[in-house]
PDB file of N, CA, C and O in Angstrom:
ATOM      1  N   UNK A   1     -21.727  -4.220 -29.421  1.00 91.00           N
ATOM      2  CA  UNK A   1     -22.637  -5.349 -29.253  1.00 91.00           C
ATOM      3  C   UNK A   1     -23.149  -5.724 -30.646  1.00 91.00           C
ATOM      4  O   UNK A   1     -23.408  -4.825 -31.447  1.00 91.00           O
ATOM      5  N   UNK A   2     -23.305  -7.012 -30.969  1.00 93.00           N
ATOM      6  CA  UNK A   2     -23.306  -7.582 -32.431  1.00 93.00           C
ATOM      7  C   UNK A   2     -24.657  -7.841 -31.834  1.00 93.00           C
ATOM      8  O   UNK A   2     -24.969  -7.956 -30.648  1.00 93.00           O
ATOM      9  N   UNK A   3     -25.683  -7.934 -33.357  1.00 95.00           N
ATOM     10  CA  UNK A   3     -26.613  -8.374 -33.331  1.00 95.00           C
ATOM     11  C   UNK A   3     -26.743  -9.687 -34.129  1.00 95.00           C
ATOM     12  O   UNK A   3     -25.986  -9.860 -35.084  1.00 95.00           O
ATOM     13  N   UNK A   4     -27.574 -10.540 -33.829  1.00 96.00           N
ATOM     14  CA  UNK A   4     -28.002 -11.674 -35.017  1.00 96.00           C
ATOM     15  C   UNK A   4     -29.416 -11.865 -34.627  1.00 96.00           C
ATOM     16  O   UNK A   4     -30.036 -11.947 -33.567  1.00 96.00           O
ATOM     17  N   UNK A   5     -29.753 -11.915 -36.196  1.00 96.00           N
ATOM     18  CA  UNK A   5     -31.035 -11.322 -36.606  1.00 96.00           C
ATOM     19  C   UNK A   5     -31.722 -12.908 -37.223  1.00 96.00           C
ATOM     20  O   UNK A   5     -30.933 -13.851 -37.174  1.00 96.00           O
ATOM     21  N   UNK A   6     -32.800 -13.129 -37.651  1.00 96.00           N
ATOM     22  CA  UNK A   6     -33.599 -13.870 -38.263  1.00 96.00           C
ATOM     23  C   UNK A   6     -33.480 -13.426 -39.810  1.00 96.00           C
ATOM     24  O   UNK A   6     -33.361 -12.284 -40.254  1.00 96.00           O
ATOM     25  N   UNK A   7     -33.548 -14.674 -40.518  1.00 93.00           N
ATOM     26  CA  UNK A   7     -32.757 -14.077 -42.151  1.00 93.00           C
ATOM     27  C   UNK A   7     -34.485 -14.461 -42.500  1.00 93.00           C
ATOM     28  O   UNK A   7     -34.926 -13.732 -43.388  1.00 93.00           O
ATOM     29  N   UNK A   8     -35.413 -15.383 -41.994  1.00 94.00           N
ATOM     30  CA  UNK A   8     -36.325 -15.715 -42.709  1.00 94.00           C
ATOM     31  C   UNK A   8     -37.443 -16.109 -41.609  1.00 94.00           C
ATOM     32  O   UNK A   8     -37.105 -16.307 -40.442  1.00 94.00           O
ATOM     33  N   UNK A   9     -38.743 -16.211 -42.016  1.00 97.00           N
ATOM     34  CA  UNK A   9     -39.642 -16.889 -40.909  1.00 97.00           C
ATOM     35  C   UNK A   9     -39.538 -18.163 -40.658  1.00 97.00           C
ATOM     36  O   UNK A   9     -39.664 -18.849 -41.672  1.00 97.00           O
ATOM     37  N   UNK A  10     -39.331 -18.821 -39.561  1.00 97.00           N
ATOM     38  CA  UNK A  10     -39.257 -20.447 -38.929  1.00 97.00           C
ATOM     39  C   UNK A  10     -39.409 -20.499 -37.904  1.00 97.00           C
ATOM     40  O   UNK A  10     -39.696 -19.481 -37.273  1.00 97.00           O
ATOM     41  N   UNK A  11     -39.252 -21.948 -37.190  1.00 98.00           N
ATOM     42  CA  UNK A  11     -39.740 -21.869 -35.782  1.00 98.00           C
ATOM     43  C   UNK A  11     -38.122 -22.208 -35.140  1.00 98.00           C
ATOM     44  O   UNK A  11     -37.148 -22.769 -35.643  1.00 98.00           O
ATOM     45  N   UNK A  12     -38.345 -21.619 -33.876  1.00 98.00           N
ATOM     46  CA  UNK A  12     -37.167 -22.024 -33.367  1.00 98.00           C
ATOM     47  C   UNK A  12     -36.775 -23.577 -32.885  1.00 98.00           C
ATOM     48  O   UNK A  12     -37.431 -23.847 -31.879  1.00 98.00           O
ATOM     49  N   UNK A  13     -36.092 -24.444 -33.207  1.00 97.00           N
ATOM     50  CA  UNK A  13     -36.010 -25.679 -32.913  1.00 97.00           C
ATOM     51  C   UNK A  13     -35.404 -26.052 -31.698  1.00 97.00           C
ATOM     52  O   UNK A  13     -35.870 -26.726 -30.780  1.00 97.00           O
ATOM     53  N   UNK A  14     -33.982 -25.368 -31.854  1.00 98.00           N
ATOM     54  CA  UNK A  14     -32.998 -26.037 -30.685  1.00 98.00           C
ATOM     55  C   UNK A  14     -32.470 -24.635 -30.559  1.00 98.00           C
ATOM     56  O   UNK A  14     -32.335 -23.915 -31.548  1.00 98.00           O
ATOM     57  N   UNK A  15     -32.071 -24.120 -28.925  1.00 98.00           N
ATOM     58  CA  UNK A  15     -31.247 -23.128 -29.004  1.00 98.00           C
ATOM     59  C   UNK A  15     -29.987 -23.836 -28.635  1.00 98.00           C
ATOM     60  O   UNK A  15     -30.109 -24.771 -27.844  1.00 98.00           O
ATOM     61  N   UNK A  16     -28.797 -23.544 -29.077  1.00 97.00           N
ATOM     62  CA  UNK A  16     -27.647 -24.011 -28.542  1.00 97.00           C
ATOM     63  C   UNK A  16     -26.712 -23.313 -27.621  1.00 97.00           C
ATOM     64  O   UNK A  16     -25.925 -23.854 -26.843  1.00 97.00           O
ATOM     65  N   UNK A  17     -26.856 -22.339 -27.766  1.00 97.00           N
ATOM     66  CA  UNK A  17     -25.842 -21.059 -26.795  1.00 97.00           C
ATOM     67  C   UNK A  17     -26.019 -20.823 -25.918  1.00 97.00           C
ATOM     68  O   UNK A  17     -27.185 -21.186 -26.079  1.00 97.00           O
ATOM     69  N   UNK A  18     -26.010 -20.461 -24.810  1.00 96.00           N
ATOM     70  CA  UNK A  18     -26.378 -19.939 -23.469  1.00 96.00           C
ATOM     71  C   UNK A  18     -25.731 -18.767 -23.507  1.00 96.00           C
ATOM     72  O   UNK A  18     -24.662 -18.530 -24.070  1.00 96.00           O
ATOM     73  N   UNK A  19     -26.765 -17.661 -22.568  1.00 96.00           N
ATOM     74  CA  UNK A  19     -25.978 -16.682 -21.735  1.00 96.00           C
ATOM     75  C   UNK A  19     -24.904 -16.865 -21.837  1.00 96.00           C
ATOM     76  O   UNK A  19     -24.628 -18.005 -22.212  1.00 96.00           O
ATOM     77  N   UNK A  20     -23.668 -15.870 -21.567  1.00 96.00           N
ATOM     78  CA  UNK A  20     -22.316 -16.321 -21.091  1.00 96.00           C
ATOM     79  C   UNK A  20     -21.356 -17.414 -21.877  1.00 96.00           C
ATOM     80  O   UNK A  20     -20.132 -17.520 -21.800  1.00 96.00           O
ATOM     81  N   UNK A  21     -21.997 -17.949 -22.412  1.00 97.00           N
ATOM     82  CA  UNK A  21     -21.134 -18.502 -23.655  1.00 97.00           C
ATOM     83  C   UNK A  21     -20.001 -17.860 -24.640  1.00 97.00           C
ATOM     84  O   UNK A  21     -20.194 -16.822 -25.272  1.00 97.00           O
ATOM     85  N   UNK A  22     -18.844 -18.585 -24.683  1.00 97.00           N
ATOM     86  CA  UNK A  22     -18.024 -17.528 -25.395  1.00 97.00           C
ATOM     87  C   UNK A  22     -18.127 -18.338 -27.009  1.00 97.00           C
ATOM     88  O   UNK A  22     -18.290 -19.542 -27.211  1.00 97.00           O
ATOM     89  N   UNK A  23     -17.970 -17.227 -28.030  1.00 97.00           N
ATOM     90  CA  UNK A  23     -18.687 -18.072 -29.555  1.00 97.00           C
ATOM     91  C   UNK A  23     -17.552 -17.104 -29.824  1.00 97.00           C
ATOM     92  O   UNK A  23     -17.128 -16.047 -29.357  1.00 97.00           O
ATOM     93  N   UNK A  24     -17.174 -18.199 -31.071  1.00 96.00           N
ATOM     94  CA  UNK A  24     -16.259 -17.914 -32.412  1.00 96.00           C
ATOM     95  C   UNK A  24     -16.697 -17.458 -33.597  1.00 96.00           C
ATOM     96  O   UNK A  24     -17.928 -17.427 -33.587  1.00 96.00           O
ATOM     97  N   UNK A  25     -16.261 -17.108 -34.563  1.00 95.00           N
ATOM     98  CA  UNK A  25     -17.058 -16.847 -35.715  1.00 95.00           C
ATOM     99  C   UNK A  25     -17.707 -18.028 -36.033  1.00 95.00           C
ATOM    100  O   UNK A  25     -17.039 -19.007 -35.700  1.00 95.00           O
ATOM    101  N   UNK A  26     -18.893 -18.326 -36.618  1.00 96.00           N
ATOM    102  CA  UNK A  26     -18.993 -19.586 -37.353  1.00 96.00           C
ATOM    103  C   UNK A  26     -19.691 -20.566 -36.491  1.00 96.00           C
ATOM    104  O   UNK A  26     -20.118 -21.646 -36.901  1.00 96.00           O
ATOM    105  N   UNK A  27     -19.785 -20.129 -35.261  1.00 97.00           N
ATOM    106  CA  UNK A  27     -20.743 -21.152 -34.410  1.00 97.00           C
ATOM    107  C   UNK A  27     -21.728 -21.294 -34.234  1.00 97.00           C
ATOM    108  O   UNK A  27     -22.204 -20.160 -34.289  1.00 97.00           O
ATOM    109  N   UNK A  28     -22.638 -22.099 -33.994  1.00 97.00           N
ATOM    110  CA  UNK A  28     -23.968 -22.328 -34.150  1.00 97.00           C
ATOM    111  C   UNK A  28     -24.587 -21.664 -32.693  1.00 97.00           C
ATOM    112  O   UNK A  28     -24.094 -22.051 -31.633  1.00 97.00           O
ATOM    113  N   UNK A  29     -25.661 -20.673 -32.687  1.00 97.00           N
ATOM    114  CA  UNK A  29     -26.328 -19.991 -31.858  1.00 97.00           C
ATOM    115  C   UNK A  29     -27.667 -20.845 -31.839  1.00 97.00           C
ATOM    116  O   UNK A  29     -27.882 -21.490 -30.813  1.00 97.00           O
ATOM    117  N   UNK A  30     -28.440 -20.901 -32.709  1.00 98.00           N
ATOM    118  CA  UNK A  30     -29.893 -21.428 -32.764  1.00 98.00           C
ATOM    119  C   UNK A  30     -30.093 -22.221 -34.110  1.00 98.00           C
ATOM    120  O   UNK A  30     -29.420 -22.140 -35.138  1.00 98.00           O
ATOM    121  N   UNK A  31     -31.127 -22.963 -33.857  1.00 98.00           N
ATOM    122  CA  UNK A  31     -31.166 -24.055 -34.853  1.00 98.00           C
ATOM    123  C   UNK A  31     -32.533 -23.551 -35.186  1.00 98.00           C
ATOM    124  O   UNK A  31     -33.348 -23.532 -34.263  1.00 98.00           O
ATOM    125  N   UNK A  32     -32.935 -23.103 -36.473  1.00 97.00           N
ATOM    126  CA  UNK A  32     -34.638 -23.202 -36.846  1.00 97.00           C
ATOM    127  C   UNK A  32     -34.505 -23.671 -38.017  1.00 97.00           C
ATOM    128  O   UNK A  32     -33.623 -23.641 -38.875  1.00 97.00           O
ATOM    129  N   UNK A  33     -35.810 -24.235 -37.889  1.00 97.00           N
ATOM    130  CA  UNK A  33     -36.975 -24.903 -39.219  1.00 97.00           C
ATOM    131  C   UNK A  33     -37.587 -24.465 -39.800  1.00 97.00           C
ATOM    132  O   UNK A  33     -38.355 -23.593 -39.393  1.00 97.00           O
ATOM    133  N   UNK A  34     -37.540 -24.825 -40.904  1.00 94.00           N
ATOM    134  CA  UNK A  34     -38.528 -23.749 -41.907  1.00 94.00           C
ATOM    135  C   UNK A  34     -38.677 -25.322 -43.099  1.00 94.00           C
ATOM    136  O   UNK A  34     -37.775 -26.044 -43.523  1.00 94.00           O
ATOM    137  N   UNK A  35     -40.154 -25.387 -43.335  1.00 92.00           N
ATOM    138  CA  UNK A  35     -40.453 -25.993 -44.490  1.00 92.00           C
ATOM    139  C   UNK A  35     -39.330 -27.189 -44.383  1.00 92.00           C
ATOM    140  O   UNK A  35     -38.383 -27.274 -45.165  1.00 92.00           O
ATOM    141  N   UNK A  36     -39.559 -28.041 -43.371  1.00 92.00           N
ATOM    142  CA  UNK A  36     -38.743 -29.049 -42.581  1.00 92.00           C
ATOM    143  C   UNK A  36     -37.157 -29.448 -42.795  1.00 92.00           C
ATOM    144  O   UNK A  36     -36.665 -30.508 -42.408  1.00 92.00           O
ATOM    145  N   UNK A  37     -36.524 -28.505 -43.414  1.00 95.00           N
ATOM    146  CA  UNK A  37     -35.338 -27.999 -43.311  1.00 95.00           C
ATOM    147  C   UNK A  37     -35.189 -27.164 -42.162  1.00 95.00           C
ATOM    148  O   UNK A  37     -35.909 -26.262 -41.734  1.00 95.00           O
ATOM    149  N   UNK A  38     -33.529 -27.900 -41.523  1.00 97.00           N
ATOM    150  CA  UNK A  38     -33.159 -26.954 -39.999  1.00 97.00           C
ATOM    151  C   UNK A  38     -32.047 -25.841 -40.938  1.00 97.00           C
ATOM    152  O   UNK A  38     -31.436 -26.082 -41.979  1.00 97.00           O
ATOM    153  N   UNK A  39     -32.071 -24.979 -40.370  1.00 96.00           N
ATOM    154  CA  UNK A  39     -31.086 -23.836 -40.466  1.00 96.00           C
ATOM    155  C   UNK A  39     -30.398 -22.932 -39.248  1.00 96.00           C
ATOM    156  O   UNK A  39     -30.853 -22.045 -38.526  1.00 96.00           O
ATOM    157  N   UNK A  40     -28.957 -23.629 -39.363  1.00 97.00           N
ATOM    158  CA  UNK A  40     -28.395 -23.014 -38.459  1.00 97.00           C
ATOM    159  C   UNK A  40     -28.319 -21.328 -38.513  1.00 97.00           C
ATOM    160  O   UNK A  40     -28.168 -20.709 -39.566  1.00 97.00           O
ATOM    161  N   UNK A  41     -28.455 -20.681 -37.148  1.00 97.00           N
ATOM    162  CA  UNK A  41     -28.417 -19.190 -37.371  1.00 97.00           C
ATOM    163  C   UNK A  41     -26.691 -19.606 -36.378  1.00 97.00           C
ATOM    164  O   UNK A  41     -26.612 -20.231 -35.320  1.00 97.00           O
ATOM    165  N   UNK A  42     -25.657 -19.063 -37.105  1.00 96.00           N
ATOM    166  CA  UNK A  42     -24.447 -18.643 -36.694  1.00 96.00           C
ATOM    167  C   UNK A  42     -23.704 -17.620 -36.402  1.00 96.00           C
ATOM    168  O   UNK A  42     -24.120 -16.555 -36.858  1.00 96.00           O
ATOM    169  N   UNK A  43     -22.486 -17.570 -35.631  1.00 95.00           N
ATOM    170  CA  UNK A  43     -22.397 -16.291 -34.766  1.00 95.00           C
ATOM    171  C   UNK A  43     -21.612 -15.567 -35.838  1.00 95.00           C
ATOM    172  O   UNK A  43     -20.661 -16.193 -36.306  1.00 95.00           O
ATOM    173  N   UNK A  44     -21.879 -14.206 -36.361  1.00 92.00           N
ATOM    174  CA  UNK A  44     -20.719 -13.694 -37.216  1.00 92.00           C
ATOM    175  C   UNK A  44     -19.518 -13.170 -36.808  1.00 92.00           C
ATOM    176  O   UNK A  44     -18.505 -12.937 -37.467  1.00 92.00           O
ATOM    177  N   UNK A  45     -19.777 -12.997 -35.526  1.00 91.00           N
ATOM    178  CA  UNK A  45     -18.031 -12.214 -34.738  1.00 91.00           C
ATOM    179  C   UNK A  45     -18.003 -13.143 -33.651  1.00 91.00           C
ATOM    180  O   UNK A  45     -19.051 -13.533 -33.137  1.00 91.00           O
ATOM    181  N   UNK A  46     -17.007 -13.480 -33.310  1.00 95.00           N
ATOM    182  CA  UNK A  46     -16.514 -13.982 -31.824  1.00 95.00           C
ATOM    183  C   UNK A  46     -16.287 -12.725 -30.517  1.00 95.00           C
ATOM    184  O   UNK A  46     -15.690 -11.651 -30.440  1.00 95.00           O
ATOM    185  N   UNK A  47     -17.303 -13.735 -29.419  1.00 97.00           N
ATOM    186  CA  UNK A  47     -17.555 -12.921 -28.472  1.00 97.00           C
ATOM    187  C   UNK A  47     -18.296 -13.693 -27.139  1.00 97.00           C
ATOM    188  O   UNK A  47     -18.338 -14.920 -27.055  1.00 97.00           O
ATOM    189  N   UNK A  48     -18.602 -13.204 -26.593  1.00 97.00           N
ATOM    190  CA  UNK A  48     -19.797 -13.508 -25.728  1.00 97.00           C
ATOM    191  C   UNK A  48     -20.927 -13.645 -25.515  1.00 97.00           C
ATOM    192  O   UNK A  48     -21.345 -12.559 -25.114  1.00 97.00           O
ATOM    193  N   UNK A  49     -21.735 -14.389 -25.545  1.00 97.00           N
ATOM    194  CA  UNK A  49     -23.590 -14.419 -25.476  1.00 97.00           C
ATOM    195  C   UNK A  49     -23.611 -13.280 -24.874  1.00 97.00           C
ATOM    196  O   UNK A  49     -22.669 -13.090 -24.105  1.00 97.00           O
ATOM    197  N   UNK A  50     -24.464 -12.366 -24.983  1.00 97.00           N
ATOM    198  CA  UNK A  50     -24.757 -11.771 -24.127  1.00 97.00           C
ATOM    199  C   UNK A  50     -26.328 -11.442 -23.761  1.00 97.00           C
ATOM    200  O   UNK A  50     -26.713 -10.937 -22.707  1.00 97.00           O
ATOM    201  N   UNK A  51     -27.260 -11.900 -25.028  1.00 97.00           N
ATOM    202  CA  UNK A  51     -28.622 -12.397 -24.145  1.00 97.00           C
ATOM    203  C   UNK A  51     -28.968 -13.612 -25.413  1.00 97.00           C
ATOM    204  O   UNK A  51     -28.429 -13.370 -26.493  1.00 97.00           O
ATOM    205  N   UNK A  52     -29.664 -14.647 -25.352  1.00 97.00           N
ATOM    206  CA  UNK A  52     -30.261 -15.188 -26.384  1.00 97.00           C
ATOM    207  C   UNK A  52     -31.818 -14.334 -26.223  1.00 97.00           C
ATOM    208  O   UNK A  52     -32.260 -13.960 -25.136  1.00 97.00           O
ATOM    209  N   UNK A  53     -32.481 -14.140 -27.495  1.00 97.00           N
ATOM    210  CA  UNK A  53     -33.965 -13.695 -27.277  1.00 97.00           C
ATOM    211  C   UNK A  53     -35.033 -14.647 -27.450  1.00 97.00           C
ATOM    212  O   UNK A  53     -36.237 -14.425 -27.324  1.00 97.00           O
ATOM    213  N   UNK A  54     -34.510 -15.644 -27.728  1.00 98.00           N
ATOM    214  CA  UNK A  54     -35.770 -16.462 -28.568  1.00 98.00           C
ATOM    215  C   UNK A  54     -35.422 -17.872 -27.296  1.00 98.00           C
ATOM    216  O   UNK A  54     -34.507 -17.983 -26.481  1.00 98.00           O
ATOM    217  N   UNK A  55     -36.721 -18.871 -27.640  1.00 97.00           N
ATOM    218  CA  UNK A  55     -36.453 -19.966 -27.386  1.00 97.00           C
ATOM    219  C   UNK A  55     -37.353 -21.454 -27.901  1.00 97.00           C
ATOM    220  O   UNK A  55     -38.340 -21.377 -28.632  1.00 97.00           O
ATOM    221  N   UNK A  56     -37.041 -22.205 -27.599  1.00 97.00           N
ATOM    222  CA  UNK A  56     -37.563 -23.260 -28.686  1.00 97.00           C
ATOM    223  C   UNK A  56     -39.067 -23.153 -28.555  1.00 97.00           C
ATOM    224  O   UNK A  56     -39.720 -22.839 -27.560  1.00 97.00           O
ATOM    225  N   UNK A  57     -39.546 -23.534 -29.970  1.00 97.00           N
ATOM    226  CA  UNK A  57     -40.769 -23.073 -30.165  1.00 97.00           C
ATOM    227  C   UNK A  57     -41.340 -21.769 -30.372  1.00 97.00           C
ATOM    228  O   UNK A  57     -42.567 -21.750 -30.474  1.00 97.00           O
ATOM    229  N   UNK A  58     -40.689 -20.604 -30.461  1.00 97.00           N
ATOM    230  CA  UNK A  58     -40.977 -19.695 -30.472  1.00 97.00           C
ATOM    231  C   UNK A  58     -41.408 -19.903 -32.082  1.00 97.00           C
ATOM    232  O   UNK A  58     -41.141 -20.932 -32.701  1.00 97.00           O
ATOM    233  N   UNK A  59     -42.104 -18.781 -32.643  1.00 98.00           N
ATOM    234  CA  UNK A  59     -41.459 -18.676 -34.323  1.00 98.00           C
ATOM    235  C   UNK A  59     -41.102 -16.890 -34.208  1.00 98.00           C
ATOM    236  O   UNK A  59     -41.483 -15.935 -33.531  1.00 98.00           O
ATOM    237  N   UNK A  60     -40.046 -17.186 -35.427  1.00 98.00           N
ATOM    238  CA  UNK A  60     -39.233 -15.638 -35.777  1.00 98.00           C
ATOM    239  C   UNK A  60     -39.915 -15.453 -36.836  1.00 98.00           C
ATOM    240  O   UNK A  60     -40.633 -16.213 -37.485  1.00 98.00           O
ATOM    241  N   UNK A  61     -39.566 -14.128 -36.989  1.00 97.00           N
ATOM    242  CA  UNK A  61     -40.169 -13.378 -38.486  1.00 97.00           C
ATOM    243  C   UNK A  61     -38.826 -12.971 -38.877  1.00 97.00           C
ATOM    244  O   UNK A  61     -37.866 -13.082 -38.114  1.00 97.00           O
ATOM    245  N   UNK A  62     -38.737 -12.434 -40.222  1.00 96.00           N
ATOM    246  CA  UNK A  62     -37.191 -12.090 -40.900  1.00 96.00           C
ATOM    247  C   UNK A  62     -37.256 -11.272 -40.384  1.00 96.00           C
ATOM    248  O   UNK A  62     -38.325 -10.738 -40.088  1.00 96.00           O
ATOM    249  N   UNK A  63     -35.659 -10.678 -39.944  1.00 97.00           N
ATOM    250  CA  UNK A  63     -35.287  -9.504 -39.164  1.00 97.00           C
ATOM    251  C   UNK A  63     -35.641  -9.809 -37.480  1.00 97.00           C
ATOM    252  O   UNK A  63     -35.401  -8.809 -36.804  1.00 97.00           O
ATOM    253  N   UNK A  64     -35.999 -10.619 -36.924  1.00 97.00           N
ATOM    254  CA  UNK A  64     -36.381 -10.582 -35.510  1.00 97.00           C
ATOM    255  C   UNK A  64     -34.894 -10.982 -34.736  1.00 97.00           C
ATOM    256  O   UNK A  64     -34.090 -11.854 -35.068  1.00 97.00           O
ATOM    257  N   UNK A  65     -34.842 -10.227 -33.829  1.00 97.00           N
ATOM    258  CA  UNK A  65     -33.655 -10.500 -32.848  1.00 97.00           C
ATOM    259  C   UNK A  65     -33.447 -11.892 -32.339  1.00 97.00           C
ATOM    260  O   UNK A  65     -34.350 -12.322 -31.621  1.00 97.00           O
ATOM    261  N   UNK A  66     -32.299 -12.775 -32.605  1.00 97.00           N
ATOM    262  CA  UNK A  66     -32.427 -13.622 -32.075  1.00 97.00           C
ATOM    263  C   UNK A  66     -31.229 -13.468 -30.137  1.00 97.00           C
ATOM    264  O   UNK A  66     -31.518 -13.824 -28.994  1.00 97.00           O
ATOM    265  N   UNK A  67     -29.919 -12.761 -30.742  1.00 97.00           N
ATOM    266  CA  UNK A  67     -29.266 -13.023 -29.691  1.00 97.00           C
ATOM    267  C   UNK A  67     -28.345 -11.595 -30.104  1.00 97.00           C
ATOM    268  O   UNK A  67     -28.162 -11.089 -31.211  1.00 97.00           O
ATOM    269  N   UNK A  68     -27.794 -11.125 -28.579  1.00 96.00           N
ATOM    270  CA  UNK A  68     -26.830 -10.559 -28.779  1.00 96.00           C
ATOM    271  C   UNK A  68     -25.075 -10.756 -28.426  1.00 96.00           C
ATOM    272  O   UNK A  68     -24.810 -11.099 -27.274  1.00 96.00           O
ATOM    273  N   UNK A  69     -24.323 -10.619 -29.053  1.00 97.00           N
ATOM    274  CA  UNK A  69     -23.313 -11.009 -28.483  1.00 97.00           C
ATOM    275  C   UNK A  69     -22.024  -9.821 -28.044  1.00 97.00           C
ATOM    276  O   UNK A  69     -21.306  -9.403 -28.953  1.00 97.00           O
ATOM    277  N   UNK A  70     -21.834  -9.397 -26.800  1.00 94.00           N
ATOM    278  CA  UNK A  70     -20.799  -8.484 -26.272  1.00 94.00           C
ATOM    279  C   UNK A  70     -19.200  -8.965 -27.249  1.00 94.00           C
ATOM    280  O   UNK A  70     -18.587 -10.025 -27.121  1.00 94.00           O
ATOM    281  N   UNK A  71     -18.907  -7.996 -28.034  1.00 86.00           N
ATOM    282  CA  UNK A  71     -17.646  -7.951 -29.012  1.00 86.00           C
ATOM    283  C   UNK A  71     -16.584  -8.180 -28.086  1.00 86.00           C
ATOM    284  O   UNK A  71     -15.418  -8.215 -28.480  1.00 86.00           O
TER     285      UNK A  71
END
């Protein structure tokens, strides 16, 4: 199970992935803002959603779980 993590503090804007979603390397999971720049958080392995943690509006801190994805 892959993790993807929060690289920095922002708010969550847009989630794009769902549950059950199958993701490639390189795909966009969640969209956050920081200092009104969006930053895509992308999937590093191809796989399966297997939970998102966050959702819009939330805010992350660096290092906070955003999603996991079944390898």
């Amino acid at each position: 199970m892959a993790e993807v993590r929060a690289e920095m503090v922002a708010n969550v804007w847009k989630v794009i992935a769902a549950e059950g979603d199958t993701v490639d390397e390189g795909d966009t999971l969640v969209i956050l803002e920081s200092m009104k720049m969006e930053i895509p958080v992308l999937a590093e392995d191809p796989g399966v959603v297997a939970q998102i943690k966050v959702a819009e509006g939330d805010v992350v801190q660096e290092g906070d779980l955003i999603a996991l994805i079944d390898e």
